[in-house]
Amino acid sequence: MESKPQMREGVTGSGKTASRRTLTRDAAVASICGFVVVFMVGASYAAVPFYNWFCRATGFNGTTQVATSAPSDAPLQRKIAVRFDANVGPGLPWKFEPEQNEIEVRIGEVVTVFYTVTNQAARPTTGVAAYNVAPLTVGAYFQKINCFCFTEQTMGPGEKREMPVVFYVDPQLAKDSENDTLKTITLSYTFYPVRDPAPKPVAAGEGDRRKGSL
């Protein structure tokens, strides 16, 4: 008679212990899942700048390099043709074209070429250009000193503008046996519309005049 209540208490106690263990385990699993989600979201944001850095550092996917000055050595005798391609994304009413479709340059020679952009709309429009080179493996050797890419360009109604590109083909290209038969490089730009242009800062002088008129 007395043993029955003891058995019930033992069953009840073990049930509470199992329940606490289940809750603790569920909380641990939830915490781990939350950490994984936060990590994946953070990684997705970090992947974009990391990918851009990787492309610029290696020339992967035809990404050209950024040079701060001309090569110190004289240009090589070997010449190569550089073709220029221009494209406009949907929704941007611009006419965009190179002034020259193709030129021949010496490897290591600094060259300046121009693209022409015309806003064909009756209102101001803004675009930004992306670029790459082909063949894709040549990106590591295509050095740009000056370029209009990745900078928002706002054009007034009917405005026409010349945009320069200053570049050279790195002499290291000639040392790469895989490019011994390379005859032509294509530099391609595409302008895309910018829906919400970044606001331009007000000049200090203009700000002072506004304050004085209030």
Short mmCIF file of C-alpha atoms in Angstrom, two decimals:
data_model
loop_
_atom_site.label_atom_id
_atom_site.label_comp_id
_atom_site.label_asym_id
_atom_site.label_seq_id
_atom_site.Cartn_x
_atom_site.Cartn_y
_atom_site.Cartn_z
CA MET A 1 0.00 0.00 0.00
CA GLU A 2 2.73 2.47 0.91
CA SER A 3 4.91 1.56 -2.05
CA LYS A 4 2.40 2.78 -4.66
CA PRO A 5 2.70 6.51 -3.88
CA GLN A 6 6.48 6.17 -3.97
CA MET A 7 6.35 4.67 -7.46
CA ARG A 8 4.08 7.50 -8.63
CA GLU A 9 6.44 10.13 -7.24
CA GLY A 10 9.36 8.49 -9.03
CA VAL A 11 7.52 8.49 -12.34
CA THR A 12 6.47 12.11 -11.89
CA GLY A 13 10.01 13.22 -11.00
CA SER A 14 11.58 11.50 -13.98
CA GLY A 15 8.96 13.06 -16.26
CA LYS A 16 9.81 16.55 -15.03
CA THR A 17 13.53 15.88 -15.52
CA ALA A 18 12.96 14.63 -19.06
CA SER A 19 10.80 17.68 -19.80
CA ARG A 20 13.51 20.05 -18.55
CA ARG A 21 16.09 18.26 -20.68
CA THR A 22 13.86 18.53 -23.74
CA LEU A 23 13.36 22.27 -23.18
CA THR A 24 17.09 22.79 -22.70
CA ARG A 25 17.87 20.84 -25.85
CA ASP A 26 15.24 22.75 -27.87
CA ALA A 27 16.63 26.06 -26.62
CA ALA A 28 20.15 25.01 -27.61
CA VAL A 29 18.99 23.94 -31.09
CA ALA A 30 17.09 27.21 -31.52
CA SER A 31 20.15 29.21 -30.48
CA ILE A 32 22.36 27.32 -32.93
CA CYS A 33 19.83 27.80 -35.75
CA GLY A 34 19.61 31.51 -34.98
CA PHE A 35 23.39 31.84 -35.04
CA VAL A 36 23.55 30.03 -38.39
CA VAL A 37 20.90 32.32 -39.89
CA VAL A 38 22.70 35.46 -38.65
CA PHE A 39 26.00 34.11 -39.96
CA MET A 40 24.53 33.30 -43.39
CA VAL A 41 22.92 36.74 -43.70
CA GLY A 42 26.16 38.44 -42.69
CA ALA A 43 28.12 36.27 -45.11
CA SER A 44 25.77 37.17 -47.97
CA TYR A 45 26.43 40.89 -47.40
CA ALA A 46 30.18 40.34 -47.05
CA ALA A 47 30.31 38.21 -50.19
CA VAL A 48 29.65 41.18 -52.50
CA PRO A 49 32.61 43.37 -51.45
CA PHE A 50 34.80 40.27 -51.12
CA TYR A 51 33.90 39.20 -54.66
CA ASN A 52 34.62 42.70 -56.00
CA TRP A 53 37.97 42.74 -54.21
CA PHE A 54 38.82 39.27 -55.51
CA CYS A 55 37.97 40.24 -59.10
CA ARG A 56 40.03 43.43 -58.93
CA ALA A 57 42.99 41.64 -57.37
CA THR A 58 43.05 38.74 -59.81
CA GLY A 59 41.34 40.01 -62.96
CA PHE A 60 38.77 37.23 -62.58
CA ASN A 61 35.75 37.42 -64.89
CA GLY A 62 37.40 40.06 -67.05
CA THR A 63 37.71 42.68 -64.32
CA THR A 64 40.40 45.18 -65.27
CA GLN A 65 43.05 46.53 -62.92
CA VAL A 66 43.43 50.09 -61.60
CA ALA A 67 46.83 51.73 -62.08
CA THR A 68 48.01 54.96 -60.51
CA SER A 69 50.75 55.71 -63.04
CA ALA A 70 52.26 54.67 -66.35
CA PRO A 71 54.72 51.74 -66.53
CA SER A 72 58.32 52.72 -65.84
CA ASP A 73 59.76 50.78 -68.79
CA ALA A 74 59.45 51.71 -72.45
CA PRO A 75 56.61 50.10 -74.44
CA LEU A 76 57.33 46.80 -76.15
CA GLN A 77 57.46 46.40 -79.90
CA ARG A 78 54.66 43.87 -79.84
CA LYS A 79 51.31 45.37 -80.78
CA ILE A 80 47.80 44.31 -79.98
CA ALA A 81 44.38 45.48 -81.18
CA VAL A 82 41.93 46.89 -78.65
CA ARG A 83 38.27 47.01 -79.58
CA PHE A 84 35.72 49.21 -77.81
CA ASP A 85 32.15 48.14 -77.11
CA ALA A 86 29.31 50.30 -75.75
CA ASN A 87 25.91 49.21 -74.43
CA VAL A 88 22.95 50.82 -72.66
CA GLY A 89 20.68 48.94 -70.26
CA PRO A 90 16.87 49.00 -70.54
CA GLY A 91 15.20 52.13 -69.23
CA LEU A 92 18.09 54.54 -69.88
CA PRO A 93 17.41 56.89 -72.84
CA TRP A 94 21.05 57.41 -73.75
CA LYS A 95 23.06 57.08 -76.91
CA PHE A 96 26.44 55.65 -75.96
CA GLU A 97 29.24 54.87 -78.39
CA PRO A 98 33.05 54.87 -78.69
CA GLU A 99 34.67 57.52 -80.86
CA GLN A 100 36.85 54.74 -82.31
CA ASN A 101 35.76 51.14 -82.67
CA GLU A 102 39.29 49.74 -82.65
CA ILE A 103 42.90 50.90 -82.31
CA GLU A 104 46.26 49.19 -82.36
CA VAL A 105 48.54 49.82 -79.38
CA ARG A 106 51.97 48.71 -78.26
CA ILE A 107 52.04 46.68 -75.08
CA GLY A 108 52.99 49.05 -72.25
CA GLU A 109 51.91 52.18 -74.19
CA VAL A 110 49.59 54.58 -72.34
CA VAL A 111 46.57 55.41 -74.51
CA THR A 112 43.62 57.78 -74.13
CA VAL A 113 40.34 57.04 -75.88
CA PHE A 114 36.92 58.67 -75.64
CA TYR A 115 33.35 57.46 -75.41
CA THR A 116 30.47 59.79 -76.31
CA VAL A 117 27.25 59.86 -74.30
CA THR A 118 24.07 61.73 -75.28
CA ASN A 119 20.95 62.00 -73.13
CA GLN A 120 18.07 61.67 -75.58
CA ALA A 121 15.41 62.42 -72.97
CA ALA A 122 13.74 65.77 -72.28
CA ARG A 123 14.58 65.44 -68.59
CA PRO A 124 17.73 64.88 -66.53
CA THR A 125 18.70 61.22 -66.25
CA THR A 126 21.40 59.41 -64.32
CA GLY A 127 23.36 56.29 -65.19
CA VAL A 128 26.36 54.32 -63.98
CA ALA A 129 28.68 52.17 -66.06
CA ALA A 130 30.08 48.69 -65.44
CA TYR A 131 32.79 47.11 -67.56
CA ASN A 132 34.83 44.04 -68.38
CA VAL A 133 37.36 42.87 -70.95
CA ALA A 134 37.53 39.84 -73.20
CA PRO A 135 39.11 37.36 -73.22
CA LEU A 136 38.32 37.18 -69.50
CA THR A 137 41.84 36.04 -68.61
CA VAL A 138 43.27 39.34 -69.89
CA GLY A 139 41.65 41.36 -67.11
CA ALA A 140 44.73 40.96 -64.91
CA TYR A 141 46.86 42.73 -67.55
CA PHE A 142 44.50 45.54 -68.60
CA GLN A 143 45.48 48.55 -66.47
CA LYS A 144 43.21 51.62 -66.33
CA ILE A 145 44.62 54.91 -65.07
CA ASN A 146 41.44 56.94 -65.55
CA CYS A 147 37.86 55.83 -66.19
CA PHE A 148 34.24 56.94 -65.80
CA CYS A 149 33.04 53.56 -64.56
CA PHE A 150 31.19 53.09 -61.24
CA THR A 151 30.63 56.86 -60.95
CA GLU A 152 27.09 58.18 -61.27
CA GLN A 153 26.74 60.36 -64.37
CA THR A 154 23.83 62.81 -64.43
CA MET A 155 23.02 64.22 -67.87
CA GLY A 156 20.78 67.20 -68.58
CA PRO A 157 18.08 67.12 -71.28
CA GLY A 158 19.78 66.59 -74.65
CA GLU A 159 23.25 66.90 -73.10
CA LYS A 160 26.20 65.35 -74.94
CA ARG A 161 29.43 64.52 -73.13
CA GLU A 162 32.83 62.99 -73.91
CA MET A 163 34.15 60.51 -71.35
CA PRO A 164 37.84 59.56 -71.46
CA VAL A 165 39.46 56.23 -70.64
CA VAL A 166 43.22 56.13 -70.04
CA PHE A 167 44.77 52.67 -70.05
CA TYR A 168 47.68 50.47 -71.00
CA VAL A 169 48.28 46.75 -71.48
CA ASP A 170 50.70 45.49 -68.83
CA PRO A 171 54.03 44.28 -70.31
CA GLN A 172 53.69 41.23 -68.05
CA LEU A 173 51.21 39.98 -70.63
CA ALA A 174 54.11 39.22 -72.97
CA LYS A 175 55.61 36.90 -70.36
CA ASP A 176 52.45 34.82 -70.12
CA SER A 177 52.83 31.96 -72.59
CA GLU A 178 49.06 31.43 -72.66
CA ASN A 179 48.70 34.80 -74.42
CA ASP A 180 51.37 34.27 -77.09
CA THR A 181 48.72 34.07 -79.80
CA LEU A 182 46.53 36.86 -78.42
CA LYS A 183 45.76 39.42 -81.11
CA THR A 184 42.73 41.34 -79.85
CA ILE A 185 41.33 42.63 -76.55
CA THR A 186 37.77 43.95 -76.26
CA LEU A 187 36.91 46.59 -73.64
CA SER A 188 33.17 46.66 -73.03
CA TYR A 189 31.07 49.16 -71.07
CA THR A 190 27.38 49.05 -70.20
CA PHE A 191 25.49 51.99 -68.71
CA TYR A 192 22.62 51.16 -66.37
CA PRO A 193 19.90 53.57 -65.15
CA VAL A 194 20.07 54.90 -61.60
CA ARG A 195 16.56 55.31 -60.20
CA ASP A 196 17.50 57.24 -57.04
CA PRO A 197 20.70 59.24 -57.64
CA ALA A 198 22.80 60.09 -54.61
CA PRO A 199 22.13 63.70 -53.49
CA LYS A 200 24.91 66.12 -54.32
CA PRO A 201 26.40 68.06 -51.37
CA VAL A 202 25.63 71.76 -51.25
CA ALA A 203 28.71 73.93 -51.70
CA ALA A 204 29.78 75.93 -48.67
CA GLY A 205 29.40 79.24 -50.46
CA GLU A 206 25.90 78.37 -51.62
CA GLY A 207 24.95 77.30 -48.13
CA ASP A 208 26.22 80.58 -46.70
CA ARG A 209 24.17 82.56 -49.23
CA ARG A 210 21.06 80.60 -48.28
CA LYS A 211 21.61 81.26 -44.61
CA GLY A 212 22.12 84.95 -45.28
CA SER A 213 18.85 85.22 -47.21
CA LEU A 214 16.73 83.77 -44.41
#
